[in-house]
């Protein structure tokens, strides 16, 4: 069993102090909140927070920015600004990746992957900014309809801590590409990485003032103020399903547009005819990547009975050999959880696993030297769970995998669809007909066939059931940030 962390090779870190000074886009003026390295407990950044008045100012500036600048009508300008942002992100890749690992905990390789995919998302939306086309149609003699896509107005992007760059940028980039103004509220655990990435956008000389602001603070105060404020036209929210439901209820009073990207309990289904080596890689990546703190984590593994024993044994052996530790150590394969309280939540689920089933790999709290200052738990696999176990239906958001076996496609489908969530699914099979049948039967926004956790700016993501409302990424994700307007021209002399 190799579970080693080497913290000794870490470079010294001078905590960042992030204030409004020289950062017009950051609307903060009061007490600082601290973000900590989840691997070592070290202070990463002290970030000033926003009062409700700061939020009001951000909203007024956004409205003014839209009214005074040509932003909403100048796609070429928006494309240029976004393109240069992507370039600056690329130039600052190493700094951004290190800060992301220090503040969020994922491995440096995963952090670089997150920066790269954020850049790709910006580039896709930069291209789209010049192609927000409408339609024109001759309706009858002398009558024409012109259908335009217009920006919604002021968008609040409220985002979580697990993929702080990606999930912020996948809302900000299309919102800006379509001509909106955006106010970002990042999660309190990861404010510094978000401020740093958005600063690279805000400093663009052609970017009109007010079109981007960042506010910092708790969801209950700053987040909720954005949701209910009459100056905000749309909420693009990514986070927990319960929070999302509350956001939707509050936004309903103002009849605001919402886009909700929420939780998951995604099934990863292995048929006996799959390429088993690739499927094992996929199962490991699906649950242990980013320590399972991914909304699309393949947290339920369904394996066909004839290969169940061999597949699960091999996966358990792999899990026990995963190198857990400091994300800055290039040898590390799985980093820590985000906080002590989140670690306790995950440990509570592991206890449920121990009482409702059998822990066949991991299960330990790694809270001893050299892990004692960070929030580490072992990659964990639980089998033999009773059908009513909460571990089969609730999102853990940690490296805890529940495995089940099935005998037929029908049973696999019924188990796969048996939760309130519907975010993603993995299917491993060499039978094309089966892939189609299962793919059509699964209730989820993304279905990976013989792969897992690959995301593309071009293709939509989002949830069925309690996993969300609307889509992000792709063309549909872009158009979520628009209103459709029909201009109806009648050149006839009489009304009737
Ligand atoms: P969270 O819901 O606690 O917080 C998300 C954001 O909402 C934070 O910025 C938070 O401050 C803010 N917030 C909290 N309460 C609020 C309120 N009442 N009004 C307005 N804003 C409020 O989620 P989290 O713990 O940061 O993230 C983990 C969750 O996010 C998991 O459930 C995960 O599945 C989900 N998630 C979903 C996706 C997706 O694309 N579907 C992606 C990543 C994470």
Coordinates of C-alpha atoms and ligand atoms in Angstrom, one line a residue:
X1 CA 0.0 0.0 0.0
X2 CA 1.6 3.3 -1.1
X3 CA 0.0 6.3 0.5
X4 CA 2.7 8.8 0.9
X5 CA 2.9 12.5 1.0
X6 CA 6.0 14.5 0.7
X7 CA 5.4 18.0 1.9
X8 CA 9.1 18.8 2.4
X9 CA 9.7 19.8 -1.2
X10 CA 7.1 22.6 -1.1
X11 CA 8.2 26.1 -2.0
X12 CA 7.5 28.7 0.7
X13 CA 4.3 30.6 0.1
X14 CA 3.6 34.2 1.0
X15 CA -0.2 34.5 1.7
X16 CA -1.9 36.7 -0.9
X17 CA -3.8 39.8 0.3
X18 CA -6.6 40.6 -2.1
X19 CA -8.3 44.0 -1.7
X20 CA -10.2 46.5 -3.9
X21 CA -7.1 48.6 -4.3
X22 CA -6.1 48.7 -8.0
X23 CA -8.9 46.2 -8.8
X24 CA -11.9 48.2 -9.9
X25 CA -13.7 45.0 -10.8
X26 CA -13.5 43.6 -7.3
X27 CA -16.3 45.2 -5.2
X28 CA -15.1 44.6 -1.6
X29 CA -14.6 46.9 1.4
X30 CA -14.9 45.0 4.6
X31 CA -13.5 42.1 6.7
X32 CA -11.2 39.7 5.0
X33 CA -12.0 36.0 4.7
X34 CA -9.2 33.5 4.7
X35 CA -8.7 30.6 2.3
X36 CA -6.5 27.7 3.4
X37 CA -4.5 25.0 1.7
X38 CA -6.5 21.8 2.2
X39 CA -3.3 19.7 2.2
X40 CA -1.4 21.6 4.9
X41 CA -3.7 24.0 6.5
X42 CA -1.4 26.8 5.4
X43 CA -3.0 30.3 4.8
X44 CA -3.3 30.8 1.1
X45 CA -5.1 34.2 0.8
X46 CA -6.8 36.9 2.8
X47 CA -9.6 38.3 0.7
X48 CA -11.7 41.3 1.6
X49 CA -15.4 40.7 1.5
X50 CA -18.4 42.6 0.1
X51 CA -21.1 44.5 2.0
X52 CA -24.6 44.5 0.5
X53 CA -23.8 48.0 -0.6
X54 CA -20.8 46.7 -2.5
X55 CA -23.1 44.3 -4.3
X56 CA -25.6 47.1 -5.0
X57 CA -22.7 49.2 -6.5
X58 CA -21.6 46.2 -8.7
X59 CA -25.2 45.9 -10.0
X60 CA -25.5 49.6 -10.8
X61 CA -22.1 49.6 -12.5
X62 CA -23.2 46.6 -14.6
X63 CA -26.4 48.3 -15.7
X64 CA -24.5 51.5 -16.5
X65 CA -21.8 49.5 -18.3
X66 CA -24.4 47.9 -20.6
X67 CA -26.2 51.3 -21.2
X68 CA -23.1 53.4 -21.8
X69 CA -20.9 51.0 -23.8
X70 CA -21.4 49.3 -27.1
X71 CA -20.7 45.9 -25.5
X72 CA -24.2 44.4 -26.1
X73 CA -24.1 45.2 -29.8
X74 CA -20.5 44.6 -30.7
X75 CA -19.7 40.9 -31.2
X76 CA -16.3 41.6 -32.7
X77 CA -15.2 43.6 -29.6
X78 CA -16.4 40.8 -27.3
X79 CA -14.6 38.2 -29.4
X80 CA -11.3 40.2 -29.2
X81 CA -11.6 40.7 -25.4
X82 CA -12.3 37.0 -24.8
X83 CA -9.6 35.9 -27.1
X84 CA -7.0 38.0 -25.3
X85 CA -8.2 36.7 -22.0
X86 CA -7.6 33.1 -23.2
X87 CA -4.1 34.2 -24.3
X88 CA -3.3 35.8 -20.9
X89 CA -4.5 32.7 -19.2
X90 CA -2.2 30.5 -21.3
X91 CA 0.8 32.8 -20.4
X92 CA 0.0 32.6 -16.7
X93 CA -0.7 28.8 -16.8
X94 CA 1.9 27.8 -14.2
X95 CA 0.9 30.5 -11.7
X96 CA -2.8 29.8 -12.0
X97 CA -2.3 26.0 -11.7
X98 CA -0.1 26.4 -8.6
X99 CA -2.6 28.7 -6.9
X100 CA -5.4 26.4 -7.9
X101 CA -3.7 23.4 -6.3
X102 CA -2.8 25.4 -3.2
X103 CA -6.3 26.7 -2.7
X104 CA -8.4 23.7 -3.8
X105 CA -6.1 20.7 -3.2
X106 CA -6.3 18.9 -6.5
X107 CA -3.0 17.6 -8.1
X108 CA -1.0 19.9 -10.2
X109 CA -1.7 17.8 -13.3
X110 CA -5.4 18.1 -12.6
X111 CA -5.0 21.9 -12.0
X112 CA -3.2 22.3 -15.3
X113 CA -6.0 20.4 -16.9
X114 CA -8.6 22.7 -15.4
X115 CA -6.7 25.8 -16.6
X116 CA -6.4 24.3 -20.1
X117 CA -10.1 23.4 -20.3
X118 CA -11.1 26.8 -19.0
X119 CA -8.9 28.4 -21.8
X120 CA -10.6 26.1 -24.4
X121 CA -14.0 27.2 -23.1
X122 CA -13.1 30.9 -23.5
X123 CA -11.7 30.3 -27.0
X124 CA -14.9 28.5 -28.1
X125 CA -17.1 31.4 -26.7
X126 CA -14.8 34.0 -28.3
X127 CA -15.5 32.4 -31.7
X128 CA -19.2 32.3 -31.0
X129 CA -19.4 36.0 -30.0
X130 CA -19.3 37.0 -33.7
X131 CA -22.0 34.5 -34.6
X132 CA -25.0 35.2 -32.4
X133 CA -27.3 34.9 -35.4
X134 CA -31.0 35.5 -35.5
X135 CA -33.4 34.5 -38.4
X136 CA -35.5 36.3 -40.9
X137 CA -38.6 35.0 -42.6
X138 CA -41.1 36.3 -45.1
X139 CA -44.4 35.7 -43.3
X140 CA -47.0 36.9 -45.9
X141 CA -47.3 39.6 -48.5
X142 CA -45.5 42.7 -47.1
X143 CA -44.9 41.1 -43.8
X144 CA -41.5 40.0 -42.4
X145 CA -40.3 38.5 -39.2
X146 CA -36.8 39.1 -37.8
X147 CA -35.9 37.0 -34.8
X148 CA -33.0 38.3 -32.8
X149 CA -31.0 36.9 -29.9
X150 CA -30.4 39.7 -27.3
X151 CA -28.4 39.6 -24.1
X152 CA -30.5 38.9 -21.0
X153 CA -28.9 41.8 -19.1
X154 CA -27.1 41.5 -15.8
X155 CA -26.2 37.9 -15.0
X156 CA -25.1 36.7 -11.5
X157 CA -22.7 33.7 -11.7
X158 CA -22.7 31.9 -8.4
X159 CA -20.1 29.1 -8.3
X160 CA -18.7 26.3 -6.1
X161 CA -15.2 25.4 -4.9
X162 CA -14.5 22.1 -6.6
X163 CA -13.7 23.3 -10.1
X164 CA -13.6 27.0 -9.3
X165 CA -12.0 28.1 -12.5
X166 CA -13.8 25.9 -14.9
X167 CA -17.3 26.4 -13.4
X168 CA -16.9 30.1 -13.2
X169 CA -15.5 30.5 -16.7
X170 CA -18.1 28.2 -18.3
X171 CA -20.8 30.7 -17.1
X172 CA -18.8 33.9 -17.5
X173 CA -17.5 33.3 -21.1
X174 CA -20.8 32.6 -22.8
X175 CA -22.6 35.3 -20.8
X176 CA -20.0 37.8 -22.0
X177 CA -19.9 36.4 -25.5
X178 CA -23.6 37.0 -25.8
X179 CA -23.3 40.6 -24.6
X180 CA -24.3 40.5 -21.0
X181 CA -22.7 42.0 -17.9
X182 CA -21.7 39.5 -15.2
X183 CA -21.3 39.6 -11.5
X184 CA -19.4 36.7 -10.1
X185 CA -19.7 35.3 -6.6
X186 CA -17.2 32.6 -6.1
X187 CA -17.3 30.0 -3.2
X188 CA -15.7 31.3 0.0
X189 CA -13.2 28.4 0.0
X190 CA -11.6 29.4 -3.3
X191 CA -11.9 33.1 -3.9
X192 CA -8.2 33.9 -4.8
X193 CA -8.0 31.6 -7.8
X194 CA -11.2 33.1 -9.3
X195 CA -10.1 36.7 -8.6
X196 CA -6.7 36.1 -10.3
X197 CA -8.2 34.5 -13.4
X198 CA -10.8 37.2 -13.8
X199 CA -8.2 39.9 -13.3
X200 CA -6.6 38.7 -16.5
X201 CA -9.9 39.6 -18.2
X202 CA -10.6 42.8 -16.3
X203 CA -7.3 44.4 -17.2
X204 CA -8.0 44.4 -21.0
X205 CA -7.9 48.0 -22.2
X206 CA -10.9 47.5 -24.5
X207 CA -13.2 45.9 -21.8
X208 CA -15.8 48.5 -20.8
X209 CA -16.0 49.3 -17.1
X210 CA -18.8 47.7 -15.1
X211 CA -19.3 44.7 -17.4
X212 CA -17.5 42.4 -15.0
X213 CA -17.5 42.6 -11.2
X214 CA -16.6 40.1 -8.5
X215 CA -18.2 40.1 -5.1
X216 CA -17.0 38.0 -2.2
X217 CA -18.9 36.6 0.8
X218 CA -21.2 34.0 2.1
X219 CA -24.0 32.4 0.0
X220 CA -26.6 33.3 2.7
X221 CA -25.8 37.1 2.5
X222 CA -24.0 38.1 -0.7
X223 CA -25.3 35.2 -2.8
X224 CA -28.9 35.6 -1.7
X225 CA -28.7 39.4 -2.2
X226 CA -27.8 38.9 -5.9
X227 CA -30.6 36.3 -6.3
X228 CA -33.3 38.7 -5.0
X229 CA -32.0 42.0 -6.3
X230 CA -34.3 43.5 -9.0
X231 CA -31.3 44.7 -11.0
X232 CA -30.1 41.1 -11.7
X233 CA -31.9 39.5 -14.6
X234 CA -30.5 36.0 -14.6
X235 CA -28.9 33.6 -12.1
X236 CA -26.3 31.1 -13.4
X237 CA -25.9 28.9 -10.3
X238 CA -23.7 25.8 -9.9
X239 CA -23.8 24.0 -6.6
X240 CA -25.6 21.6 -4.3
X241 CA -29.2 20.6 -5.3
X242 CA -30.8 21.8 -2.1
X243 CA -29.1 25.2 -2.5
X244 CA -30.2 25.3 -6.1
X245 CA -33.8 24.6 -5.2
X246 CA -33.7 27.5 -2.7
X247 CA -32.1 29.8 -5.3
X248 CA -34.9 28.9 -7.8
X249 CA -37.6 29.6 -5.2
X250 CA -36.1 33.0 -4.3
X251 CA -35.5 33.9 -8.0
X252 CA -39.1 33.0 -8.8
X253 CA -40.3 36.2 -6.9
X254 CA -38.6 38.3 -9.5
X255 CA -39.4 35.8 -12.3
X256 CA -35.7 35.7 -13.1
X257 CA -34.2 33.4 -15.6
X258 CA -32.2 30.6 -13.9
X259 CA -29.6 28.1 -15.1
X260 CA -29.0 25.5 -12.4
X261 CA -26.1 23.0 -12.5
X262 CA -26.5 20.8 -9.4
X263 CA -25.5 17.5 -7.8
X264 CA -25.3 14.0 -9.0
X265 CA -25.0 10.3 -8.0
X266 CA -23.8 9.1 -11.4
X267 CA -23.8 5.4 -12.4
X268 CA -20.8 3.9 -14.2
X269 CA -22.0 0.7 -15.9
X270 CA -19.6 -2.1 -16.9
X271 CA -20.9 -4.9 -19.2
X272 CA -18.9 -8.1 -19.6
X273 CA -18.2 -7.4 -23.3
X274 CA -16.3 -4.1 -22.4
X275 CA -12.6 -3.5 -22.9
X276 CA -11.9 -4.3 -19.2
X277 CA -8.5 -2.5 -18.9
X278 CA -9.9 0.7 -20.3
X279 CA -13.1 0.2 -18.1
X280 CA -10.9 -0.2 -15.0
X281 CA -9.0 3.0 -15.8
X282 CA -12.4 4.7 -16.4
X283 CA -13.9 3.4 -13.1
X284 CA -10.8 4.7 -11.1
X285 CA -10.8 8.1 -12.8
X286 CA -14.6 8.4 -12.4
X287 CA -14.6 8.3 -8.6
X288 CA -11.1 9.1 -7.4
X289 CA -10.2 12.0 -9.7
X290 CA -10.2 15.2 -7.6
X291 CA -10.9 13.0 -4.6
X292 CA -14.4 12.4 -5.8
X293 CA -15.3 16.1 -5.5
X294 CA -16.8 16.3 -9.0
X295 CA -20.5 16.7 -9.6
X296 CA -20.3 14.0 -12.3
X297 CA -18.3 11.6 -10.2
X298 CA -19.1 8.0 -11.1
X299 CA -20.0 7.2 -7.5
X300 CA -22.0 4.1 -8.3
X301 CA -20.3 1.3 -10.1
X302 CA -22.7 -1.3 -11.7
X303 CA -20.9 -4.4 -12.9
X304 CA -22.4 -7.3 -14.9
X305 CA -22.5 -10.4 -12.6
X306 CA -20.2 -12.6 -14.7
X307 CA -17.2 -10.2 -14.3
X308 CA -18.2 -8.7 -11.0
X309 CA -15.7 -10.5 -8.8
X310 CA -12.7 -10.1 -11.0
X311 CA -13.5 -6.4 -11.9
X312 CA -14.1 -5.3 -8.3
X313 CA -11.1 -7.1 -6.9
X314 CA -8.8 -5.5 -9.5
X315 CA -10.3 -2.1 -8.9
X316 CA -9.9 -2.5 -5.1
X317 CA -6.2 -3.4 -5.6
X318 CA -5.8 -0.2 -7.7
X319 CA -7.5 1.9 -5.1
X320 CA -5.3 0.7 -2.3
X321 CA -2.2 1.6 -4.4
X322 CA -3.3 5.1 -5.2
X323 CA -0.8 7.6 -4.0
X324 CA -2.7 10.1 -1.8
X325 CA -1.0 13.3 -0.7
X326 CA 0.1 16.8 -1.5
X327 CA -1.2 18.0 -4.8
X328 CA 2.1 19.9 -5.4
X329 CA 4.1 16.6 -5.3
X330 CA 4.2 15.3 -8.9
X331 CA 3.9 11.7 -7.5
X332 CA 0.5 12.4 -6.0
X333 CA -2.5 10.8 -7.6
X334 CA -5.3 11.9 -5.2
X335 CA -5.3 15.1 -3.1
X336 CA -7.2 16.1 0.0
X337 CA -10.8 17.1 0.6
X338 CA -11.6 20.8 0.7
X339 CA -12.1 21.2 4.5
X340 CA -12.3 19.6 7.9
X341 CA -16.1 19.8 7.9
X342 CA -16.4 18.3 4.4
X343 CA -14.0 15.5 5.5
X344 CA -16.3 14.8 8.5
X345 CA -19.3 14.5 6.1
X346 CA -17.4 12.0 3.9
X347 CA -16.3 10.0 7.0
X348 CA -20.0 9.9 8.1
X349 CA -20.9 8.3 4.8
X350 CA -18.1 5.8 5.2
X351 CA -19.6 4.8 8.5
X352 CA -22.9 4.3 6.7
X353 CA -21.0 2.1 4.3
X354 CA -19.6 0.1 7.2
X355 CA -23.0 -0.5 8.7
X356 CA -25.0 -1.1 5.5
X357 CA -22.4 -3.0 3.5
X358 CA -18.7 -4.1 3.4
X359 CA -15.8 -1.8 2.9
X360 CA -13.5 -3.7 0.5
X361 CA -10.8 -1.0 0.1
X362 CA -9.9 2.1 2.1
X363 CA -12.4 3.4 4.6
X364 CA -9.8 5.1 6.8
X365 CA -9.4 8.6 8.0
X366 CA -5.8 9.5 7.0
X367 CA -5.7 12.1 9.7
X368 CA -2.3 11.1 11.0
X369 CA 1.3 12.1 10.2
X370 CA 2.2 13.2 7.5
X371 CA -1.4 14.0 6.8
X372 CA -2.4 15.5 10.1
X373 CA -2.7 19.1 9.0
X374 CA -4.7 18.3 5.8
X375 CA -8.1 16.7 5.1
X376 CA -7.2 13.3 3.7
X377 CA -9.3 10.2 3.5
X378 CA -8.4 6.9 1.8
X379 CA -10.0 6.0 -1.6
X380 CA -12.8 3.8 -0.5
X381 CA -14.9 1.1 -2.1
X382 CA -18.0 -0.4 -0.5
X383 CA -20.0 -3.4 -1.7
X384 CA -22.9 -5.5 -0.6
X385 CA -25.0 -2.5 0.4
X386 CA -28.6 -3.0 1.5
X387 CA -30.9 -1.6 -1.2
X388 CA -32.2 1.2 1.0
X389 CA -28.7 2.4 1.9
X390 CA -28.3 6.2 1.7
X391 CA -24.9 5.5 0.1
X392 CA -26.7 4.3 -3.0
X393 CA -28.8 7.4 -3.4
X394 CA -27.1 10.4 -1.8
X395 CA -24.2 12.5 -3.1
X396 CA -21.1 12.0 -1.0
X397 CA -18.8 14.3 -2.9
X398 CA -15.8 12.4 -1.9
X399 CA -13.7 9.3 -2.9
X400 CA -16.3 6.8 -1.9
X401 CA -17.6 4.3 -4.4
X402 CA -20.6 2.1 -4.0
X403 CA -20.6 -1.1 -6.2
X404 CA -23.5 -3.3 -7.2
X405 CA -23.9 -6.2 -9.6
X406 CA -26.6 -6.7 -12.2
X407 CA -27.7 -9.7 -14.4
X408 CA -29.5 -8.0 -17.3
X409 CA -29.7 -4.7 -19.2
X410 CA -33.1 -4.1 -17.8
X411 CA -31.8 -4.4 -14.2
X412 CA -28.8 -2.2 -15.0
X413 CA -31.2 0.5 -16.4
X414 CA -33.5 0.3 -13.4
X415 CA -30.6 0.6 -10.9
X416 CA -29.0 3.4 -12.9
X417 CA -32.2 5.5 -13.0
X418 CA -33.0 4.7 -9.4
X419 CA -32.0 8.0 -7.8
X420 CA -33.4 11.5 -7.8
X421 CA -30.3 12.7 -9.8
X422 CA -29.7 12.6 -13.5
X423 CA -26.4 14.3 -14.3
X424 CA -24.1 11.8 -16.0
X425 CA -23.5 8.1 -16.7
X426 CA -20.7 5.9 -18.0
X427 CA -21.4 2.9 -20.3
X428 CA -18.7 0.4 -21.0
X429 CA -19.6 -2.1 -23.8
X430 CA -18.4 -3.2 -27.2
X431 CA -22.0 -3.8 -28.3
X432 CA -23.2 -0.8 -30.3
X433 CA -26.9 -1.8 -30.2
X434 CA -26.7 -2.0 -26.4
X435 CA -24.9 1.3 -26.2
X436 CA -27.8 2.9 -28.1
X437 CA -30.5 1.2 -26.1
X438 CA -28.9 2.0 -22.8
X439 CA -28.0 5.5 -23.9
X440 CA -31.6 6.3 -24.8
X441 CA -32.9 4.8 -21.6
X442 CA -30.6 6.5 -19.1
X443 CA -32.0 9.7 -17.5
X444 CA -29.0 11.9 -17.6
X445 CA -27.6 15.0 -19.4
X446 CA -24.3 13.4 -20.3
X447 CA -23.7 9.8 -21.2
X448 CA -20.1 8.7 -21.8
X449 CA -19.7 5.6 -23.9
X450 CA -16.3 3.8 -23.3
X451 CA -14.9 6.9 -21.7
X452 CA -15.6 9.1 -18.6
X453 CA -15.1 12.7 -17.5
X454 CA -14.2 14.2 -20.9
X455 CA -15.8 17.6 -21.3
X456 CA -15.7 19.8 -24.4
X457 CA -16.7 23.5 -24.9
X458 CA -18.7 22.5 -27.9
X459 CA -21.0 20.0 -26.2
X460 CA -23.7 20.7 -23.6
X461 CA -23.7 19.5 -20.0
X462 CA -26.6 19.7 -17.4
X463 CA -29.0 17.6 -15.5
X464 CA -32.2 15.7 -15.6
X465 CA -34.4 15.5 -12.5
X466 CA -32.7 17.1 -9.4
X467 CA -29.4 17.6 -11.2
X468 CA -30.4 20.8 -12.8
X469 CA -32.4 23.1 -15.0
X470 CA -31.1 24.2 -18.4
X471 CA -27.7 23.5 -20.0
X472 CA -24.3 25.0 -20.0
X473 CA -21.5 24.8 -22.6
X474 CA -22.1 24.2 -26.3
X475 CA -24.6 26.3 -28.4
X476 CA -27.5 25.6 -26.0
X477 CA -25.4 26.8 -23.1
X478 CA -24.5 29.9 -25.0
X479 CA -28.1 30.7 -25.9
X480 CA -29.3 30.3 -22.3
X481 CA -27.8 33.8 -21.8
X482 CA -30.0 35.3 -24.5
X483 CA -33.6 36.5 -24.8
X484 CA -35.3 35.8 -28.1
X485 CA -37.0 38.9 -29.7
X486 CA -39.3 38.9 -32.7
X487 CA -39.4 42.1 -34.7
X488 CA -42.5 41.9 -36.9
X489 CA -42.5 44.3 -40.0
X490 CA -45.7 45.0 -41.8
X491 CA -45.5 47.3 -44.9
X492 CA -49.2 46.9 -46.0
X493 CA -51.4 49.9 -46.0
X494 CA -54.2 48.5 -43.9
X495 CA -54.1 46.7 -40.5
X496 CA -56.6 43.9 -41.5
Ligands
LIG1 P1 -23.1 25.1 -2.4 O1 -24.5 24.9 -3.0 O2 -22.9 25.0 -1.0 O3 -22.5 26.5 -2.9 C1 -22.4 26.9 -4.2 C2 -22.3 28.4 -4.3 O4 -23.6 28.9 -3.9 C3 -21.3 29.0 -3.4 O5 -20.8 30.2 -4.0 C4 -22.2 29.4 -2.2 O6 -21.6 30.5 -1.4 C5 -23.4 29.9 -2.9 N1 -24.6 29.8 -2.0 C6 -24.9 29.1 -0.9 N2 -26.1 29.3 -0.4 C7 -26.7 30.3 -1.2 C8 -27.9 31.0 -1.2 N3 -28.8 30.8 -0.3 N4 -28.1 31.9 -2.2 C9 -27.2 32.1 -3.1 N5 -26.0 31.5 -3.2 C10 -25.7 30.6 -2.2 O7 -22.2 24.0 -3.2 P2 -20.7 23.7 -2.9 O8 -20.6 22.9 -1.6 O9 -19.8 24.9 -3.1 O10 -20.4 22.7 -4.2 C11 -20.6 21.3 -4.2 C12 -21.9 21.0 -4.9 O11 -21.9 21.6 -6.2 C13 -22.2 19.5 -5.1 O12 -23.5 19.2 -4.8 C14 -21.8 19.3 -6.5 O13 -22.4 18.2 -7.1 C15 -22.4 20.6 -7.1 N6 -21.7 20.8 -8.4 C16 -22.5 20.7 -9.6 C17 -21.9 20.9 -10.8 C18 -22.6 20.7 -12.1 O14 -22.1 21.1 -13.1 N7 -23.8 20.1 -12.1 C19 -20.5 21.2 -10.9 C20 -19.8 21.3 -9.7 C21 -20.4 21.1 -8.5

